[in-house]
Coordinates of C-alpha atoms in Angstrom, one line a residue:
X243 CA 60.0 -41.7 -14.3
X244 CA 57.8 -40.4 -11.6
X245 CA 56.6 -43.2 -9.5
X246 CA 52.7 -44.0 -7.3
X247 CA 51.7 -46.0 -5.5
X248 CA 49.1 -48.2 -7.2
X249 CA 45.8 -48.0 -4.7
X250 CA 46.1 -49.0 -1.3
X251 CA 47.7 -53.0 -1.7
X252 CA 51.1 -51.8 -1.7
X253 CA 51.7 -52.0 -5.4
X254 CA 54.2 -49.0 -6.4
X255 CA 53.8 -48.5 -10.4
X256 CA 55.8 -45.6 -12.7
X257 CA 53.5 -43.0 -13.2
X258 CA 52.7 -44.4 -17.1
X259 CA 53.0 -47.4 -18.3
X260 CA 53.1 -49.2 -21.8
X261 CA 50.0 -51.1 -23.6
X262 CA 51.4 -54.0 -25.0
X263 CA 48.2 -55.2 -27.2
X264 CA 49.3 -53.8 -30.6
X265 CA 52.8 -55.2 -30.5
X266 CA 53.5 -58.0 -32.7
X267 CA 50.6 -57.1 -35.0
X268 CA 52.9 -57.2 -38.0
X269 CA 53.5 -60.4 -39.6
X270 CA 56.4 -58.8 -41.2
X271 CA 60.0 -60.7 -40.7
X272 CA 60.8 -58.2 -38.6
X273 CA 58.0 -57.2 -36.5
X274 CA 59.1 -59.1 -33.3
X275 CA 62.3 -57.5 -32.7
X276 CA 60.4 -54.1 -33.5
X277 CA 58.2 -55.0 -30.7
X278 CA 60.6 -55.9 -28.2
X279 CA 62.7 -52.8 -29.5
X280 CA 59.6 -50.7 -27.8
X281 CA 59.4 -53.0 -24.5
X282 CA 63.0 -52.3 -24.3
X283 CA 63.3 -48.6 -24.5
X284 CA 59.8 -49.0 -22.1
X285 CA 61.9 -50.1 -19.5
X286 CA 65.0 -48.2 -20.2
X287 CA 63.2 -44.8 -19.6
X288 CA 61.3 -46.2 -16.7
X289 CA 57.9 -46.9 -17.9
X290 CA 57.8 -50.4 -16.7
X291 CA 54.3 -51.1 -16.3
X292 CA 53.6 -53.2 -18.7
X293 CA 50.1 -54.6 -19.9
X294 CA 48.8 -57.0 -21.9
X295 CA 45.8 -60.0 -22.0
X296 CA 45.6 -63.7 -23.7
X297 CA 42.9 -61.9 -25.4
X298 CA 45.3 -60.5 -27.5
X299 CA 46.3 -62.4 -30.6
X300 CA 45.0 -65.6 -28.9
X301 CA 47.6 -65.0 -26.6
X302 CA 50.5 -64.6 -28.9
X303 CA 51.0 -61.2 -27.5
X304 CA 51.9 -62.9 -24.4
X305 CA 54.3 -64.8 -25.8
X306 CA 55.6 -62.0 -27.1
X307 CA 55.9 -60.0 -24.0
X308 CA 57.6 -62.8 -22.0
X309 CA 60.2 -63.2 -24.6
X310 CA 61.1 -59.5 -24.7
X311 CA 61.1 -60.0 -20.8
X312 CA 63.2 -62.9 -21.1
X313 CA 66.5 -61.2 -19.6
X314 CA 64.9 -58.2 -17.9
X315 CA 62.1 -60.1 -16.1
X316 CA 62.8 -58.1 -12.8
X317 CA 63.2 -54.8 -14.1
X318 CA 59.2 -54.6 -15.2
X319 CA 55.8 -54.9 -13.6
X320 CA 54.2 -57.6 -15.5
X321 CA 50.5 -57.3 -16.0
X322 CA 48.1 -59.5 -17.7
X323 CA 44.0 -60.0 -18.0
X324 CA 42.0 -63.5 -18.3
X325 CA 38.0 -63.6 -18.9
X326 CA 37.2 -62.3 -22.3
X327 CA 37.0 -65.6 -25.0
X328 CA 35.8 -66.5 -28.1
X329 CA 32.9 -68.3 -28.8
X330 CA 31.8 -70.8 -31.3
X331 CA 30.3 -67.9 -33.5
X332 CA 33.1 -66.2 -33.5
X333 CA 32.1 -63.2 -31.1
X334 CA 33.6 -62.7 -28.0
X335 CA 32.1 -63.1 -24.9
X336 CA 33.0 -63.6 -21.1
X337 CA 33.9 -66.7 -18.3
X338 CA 34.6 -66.2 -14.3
X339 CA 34.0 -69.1 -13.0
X340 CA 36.6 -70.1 -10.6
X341 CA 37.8 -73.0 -12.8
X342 CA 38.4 -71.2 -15.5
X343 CA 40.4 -68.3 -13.5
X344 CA 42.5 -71.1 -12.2
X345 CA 43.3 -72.4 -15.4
X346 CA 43.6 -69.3 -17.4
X347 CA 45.8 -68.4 -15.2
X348 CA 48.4 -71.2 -15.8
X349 CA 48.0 -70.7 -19.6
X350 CA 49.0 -66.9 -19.1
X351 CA 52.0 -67.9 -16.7
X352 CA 53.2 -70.7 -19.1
X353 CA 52.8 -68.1 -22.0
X354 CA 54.5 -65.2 -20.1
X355 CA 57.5 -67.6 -19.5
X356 CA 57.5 -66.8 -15.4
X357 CA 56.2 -67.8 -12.0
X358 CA 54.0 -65.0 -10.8
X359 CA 51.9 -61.8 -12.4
X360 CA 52.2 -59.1 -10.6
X361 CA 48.8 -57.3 -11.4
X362 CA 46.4 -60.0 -12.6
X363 CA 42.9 -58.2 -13.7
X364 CA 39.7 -59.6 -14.9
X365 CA 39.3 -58.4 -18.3
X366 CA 35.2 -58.0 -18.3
X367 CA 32.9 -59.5 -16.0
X368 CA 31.0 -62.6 -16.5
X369 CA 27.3 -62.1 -15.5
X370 CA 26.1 -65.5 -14.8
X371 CA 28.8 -66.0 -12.4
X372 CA 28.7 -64.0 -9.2
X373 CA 31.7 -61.7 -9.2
X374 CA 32.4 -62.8 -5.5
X375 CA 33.4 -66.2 -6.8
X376 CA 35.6 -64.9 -9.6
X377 CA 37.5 -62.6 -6.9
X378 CA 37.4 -65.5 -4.9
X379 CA 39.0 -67.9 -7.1
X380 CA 41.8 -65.0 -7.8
X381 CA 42.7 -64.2 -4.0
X382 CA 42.9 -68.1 -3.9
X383 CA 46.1 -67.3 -6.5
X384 CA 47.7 -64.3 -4.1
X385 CA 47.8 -67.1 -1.3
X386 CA 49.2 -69.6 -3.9
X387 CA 52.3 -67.2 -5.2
X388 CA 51.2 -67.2 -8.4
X389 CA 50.0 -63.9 -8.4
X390 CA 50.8 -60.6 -6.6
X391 CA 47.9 -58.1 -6.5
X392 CA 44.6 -57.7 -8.2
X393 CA 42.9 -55.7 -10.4
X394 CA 39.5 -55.4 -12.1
X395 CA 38.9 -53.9 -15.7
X396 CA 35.5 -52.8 -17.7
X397 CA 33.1 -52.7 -14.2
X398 CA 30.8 -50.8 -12.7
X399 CA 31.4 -49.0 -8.8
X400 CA 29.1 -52.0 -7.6
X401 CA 31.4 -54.8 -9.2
X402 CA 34.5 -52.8 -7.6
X403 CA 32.6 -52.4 -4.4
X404 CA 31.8 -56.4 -4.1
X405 CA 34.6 -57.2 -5.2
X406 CA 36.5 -55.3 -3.1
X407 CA 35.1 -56.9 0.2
X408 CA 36.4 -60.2 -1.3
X409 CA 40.2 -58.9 -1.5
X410 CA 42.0 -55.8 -1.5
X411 CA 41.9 -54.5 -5.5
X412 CA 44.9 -52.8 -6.5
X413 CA 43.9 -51.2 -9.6
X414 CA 40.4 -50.3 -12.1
X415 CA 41.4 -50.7 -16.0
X416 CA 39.7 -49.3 -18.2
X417 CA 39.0 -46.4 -20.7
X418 CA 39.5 -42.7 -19.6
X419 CA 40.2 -40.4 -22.4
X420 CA 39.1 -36.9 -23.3
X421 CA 36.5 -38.9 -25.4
X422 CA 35.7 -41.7 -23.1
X423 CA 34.8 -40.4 -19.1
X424 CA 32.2 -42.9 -18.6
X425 CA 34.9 -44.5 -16.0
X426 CA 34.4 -41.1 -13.9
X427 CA 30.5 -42.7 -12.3
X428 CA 33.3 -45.3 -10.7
X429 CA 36.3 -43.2 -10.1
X430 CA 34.8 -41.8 -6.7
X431 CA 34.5 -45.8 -5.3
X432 CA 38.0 -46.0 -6.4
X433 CA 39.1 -43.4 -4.5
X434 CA 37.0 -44.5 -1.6
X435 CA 38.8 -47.6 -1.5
X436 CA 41.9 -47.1 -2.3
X437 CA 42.4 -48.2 -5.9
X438 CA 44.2 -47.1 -8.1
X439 CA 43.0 -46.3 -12.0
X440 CA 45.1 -47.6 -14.9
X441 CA 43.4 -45.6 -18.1
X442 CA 44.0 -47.6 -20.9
X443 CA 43.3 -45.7 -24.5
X444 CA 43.8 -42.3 -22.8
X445 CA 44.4 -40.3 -26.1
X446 CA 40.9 -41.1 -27.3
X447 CA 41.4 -44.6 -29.1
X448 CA 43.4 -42.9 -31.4
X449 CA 41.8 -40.0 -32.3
X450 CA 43.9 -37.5 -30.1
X451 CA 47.2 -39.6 -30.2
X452 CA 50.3 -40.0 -32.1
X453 CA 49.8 -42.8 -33.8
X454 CA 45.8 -42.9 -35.0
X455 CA 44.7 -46.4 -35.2
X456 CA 41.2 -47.7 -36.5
X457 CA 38.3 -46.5 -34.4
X458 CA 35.6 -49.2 -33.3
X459 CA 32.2 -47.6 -34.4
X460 CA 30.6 -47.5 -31.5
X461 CA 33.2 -45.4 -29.9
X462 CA 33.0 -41.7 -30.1
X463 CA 35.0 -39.9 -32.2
X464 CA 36.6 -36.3 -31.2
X465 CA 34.6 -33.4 -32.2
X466 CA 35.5 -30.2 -34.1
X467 CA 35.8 -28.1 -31.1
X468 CA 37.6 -30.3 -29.1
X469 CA 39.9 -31.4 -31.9
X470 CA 40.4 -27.0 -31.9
X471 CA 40.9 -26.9 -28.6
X472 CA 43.9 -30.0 -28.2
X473 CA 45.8 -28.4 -31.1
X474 CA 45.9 -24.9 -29.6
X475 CA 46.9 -26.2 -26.1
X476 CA 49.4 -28.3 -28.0
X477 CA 50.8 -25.4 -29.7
X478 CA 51.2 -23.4 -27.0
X479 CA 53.5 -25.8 -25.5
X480 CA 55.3 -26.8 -28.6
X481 CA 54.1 -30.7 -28.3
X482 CA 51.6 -32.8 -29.9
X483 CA 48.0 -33.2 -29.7
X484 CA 48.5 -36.6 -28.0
X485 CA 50.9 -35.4 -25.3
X486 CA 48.1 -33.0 -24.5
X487 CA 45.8 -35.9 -24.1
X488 CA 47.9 -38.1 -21.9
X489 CA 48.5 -34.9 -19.9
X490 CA 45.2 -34.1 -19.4
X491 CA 44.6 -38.1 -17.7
X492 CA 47.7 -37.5 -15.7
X493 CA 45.8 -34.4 -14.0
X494 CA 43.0 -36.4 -13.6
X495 CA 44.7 -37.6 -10.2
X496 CA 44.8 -34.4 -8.9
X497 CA 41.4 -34.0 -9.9
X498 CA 39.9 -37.0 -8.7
X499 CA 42.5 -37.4 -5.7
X500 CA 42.8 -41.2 -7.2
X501 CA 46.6 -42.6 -7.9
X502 CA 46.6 -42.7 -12.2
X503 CA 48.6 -44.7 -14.3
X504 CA 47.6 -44.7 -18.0
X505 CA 49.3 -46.8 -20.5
X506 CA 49.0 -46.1 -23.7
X507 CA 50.0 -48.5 -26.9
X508 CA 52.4 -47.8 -29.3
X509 CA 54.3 -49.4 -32.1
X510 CA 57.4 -46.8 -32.6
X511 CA 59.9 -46.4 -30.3
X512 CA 59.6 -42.7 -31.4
X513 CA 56.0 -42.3 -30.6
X514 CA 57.0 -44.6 -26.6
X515 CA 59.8 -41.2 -26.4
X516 CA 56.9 -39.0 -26.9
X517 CA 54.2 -40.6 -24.4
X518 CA 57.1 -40.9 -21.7
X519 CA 57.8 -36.9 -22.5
X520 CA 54.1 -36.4 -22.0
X521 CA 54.0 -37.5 -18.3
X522 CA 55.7 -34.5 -17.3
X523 CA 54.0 -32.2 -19.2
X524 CA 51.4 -29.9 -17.0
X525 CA 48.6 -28.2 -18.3
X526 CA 47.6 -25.1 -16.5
X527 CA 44.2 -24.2 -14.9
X528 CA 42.6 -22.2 -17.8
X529 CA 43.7 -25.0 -19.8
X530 CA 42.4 -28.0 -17.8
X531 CA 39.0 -25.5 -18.2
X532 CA 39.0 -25.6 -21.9
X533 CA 39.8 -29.3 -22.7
X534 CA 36.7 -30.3 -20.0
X535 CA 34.1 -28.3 -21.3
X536 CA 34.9 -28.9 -25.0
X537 CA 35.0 -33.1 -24.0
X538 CA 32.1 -34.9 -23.8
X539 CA 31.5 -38.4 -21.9
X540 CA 32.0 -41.4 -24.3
X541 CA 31.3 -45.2 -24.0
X542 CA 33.9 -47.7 -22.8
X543 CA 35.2 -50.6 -25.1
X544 CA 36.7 -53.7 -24.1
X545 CA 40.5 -53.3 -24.4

């Protein structure tokens, strides 16, 4: 696969990577070795950005993602996010403080089964806590070797901005989709300072991809005409509506003259073949045309 360079830190990433966060959903007997079937075949065809959170599954995914790494550690790019917990009501809500990066940090590393990360983000700011100290505490684990670059996911230009004159930021996470452009008020910082964009749900939280998953309510869903609009563009090229999708946030770098490295989730090695195909697909100029004006700006989600 195609390769970037990640923002400005010196971070080179493939060109798409994999979401991790649905893997080892399934409490079937056998969903574990389906999951590390995909990481597997991730890495086989080059896609080794991989990304997950000890959000996910109370960090079970984590687990998950290190054993399936267990053999292969070097081959992948090993990214993980702290800062989104659980509260006593059972809602989910957000910690930066710098004792808390420091020690989520050593939970995720213990989980992961290795000695560094090599894209550590902040999963959602904390407001009481002034972002400054949060970066802060984070550069404080680039100077300890426990970390190699960082990244920032679910902020504003301003966070990125502060944040950047803290440390260098390697990469913004968070969602870019025909249905979800609110990202594109920050993409101009990004490309002001260098960072790179890792869209995560790029084929519309499943509503343009290959494999639809459950939709959040307060995520927009894809309209008539640019549900139309994907199909055609996918049957003019003989592919699917998804690859369309993920092609259209490829373009977005060219666009936007920002590095872009999506990673969409998957379960199905399958569906992993047909994201990776997607990556070189290119969508001409007319077509570009149609998928923007038939889009419309969506709200981001925590991911």
């Amino acid at each position: 696969m195609r390769t970037t360079p990640l923002g400005s830190t010196g971070l080179t990433v493939p060109v798409q990577g994999l979401g991790c966060m649905r893997l080892g959903g399934s409490r079937a007997p056998d969903g574990d070795r389906a999951a590390t079937a995909v990481v597997h075949r991730a890495l086989d065809l080059g896609a080794t950005l991989l990304d997950t959170a000890d959000l996910y599954g109370g960090g079970r995914n984590e687990v998950l993602v290190g054993r399936a790494l267990r053999q292969r550690r070097d081959e992948a790019i090993l990214c993980t996010k702290f800062g989104v917990v659980p509260t006593p009501h059972g809602e989910l809500g957000t910690r930066g403080d710098a004792a808390y990066v420091r020690s989520a940090c050593e939970a995720s590393l213990t989980r992961l089964g290795t000695d560094v990360i090599d894209l550590y983000y902040l999963h959602d700011r904390d407001p009481t806590v002034p972002i400054e100290e949060t970066v802060g505490a984070m550069a404080e684990l680039v100077k300890a070797g426990k970390v190699r670059h960082l990244g920032l996911s679910n902020v504003t230009g301003e966070d990125l901005r502060a944040a950047h004159a803290v440390h260098p930021i390697a990469a913004l996470q968070s969602e870019w989709s025909l249905v979800g452009r609110a990202i594109e008020a920050a993409v101009p910082v990004c490309r002001e300072l260098g960072v790179g964009v890792v869209p995560y749900c790029p084929q519309g939280a499943g509503g343009l991809s290959l494999e639809p998953v459950p939709r959040p309510p307060h995520i927009a869903g894809v309209s008539p005409t640019l549900g139309g609009v994907v199909r055609d563009i996918a049957g003019r090229h003989g592919v699917r509506p998804g690859q369309v999708a993920l092609a259209w946030v490829h373009q977005q770098a060219e666009v936007w003259g920002v590095s872009v490295a999506p990673i969409p989730g998957t379960t199905r090695v399958v569906h992993l073949e047909e994201n990776v195909a997607a990556a070189e697909l290119t969508l001409d100029a007319e077509e570009l045309t149609r998928l923007d004006q038939a889009s419309r700006p969506g709200r981001a989600h925590t991911q």
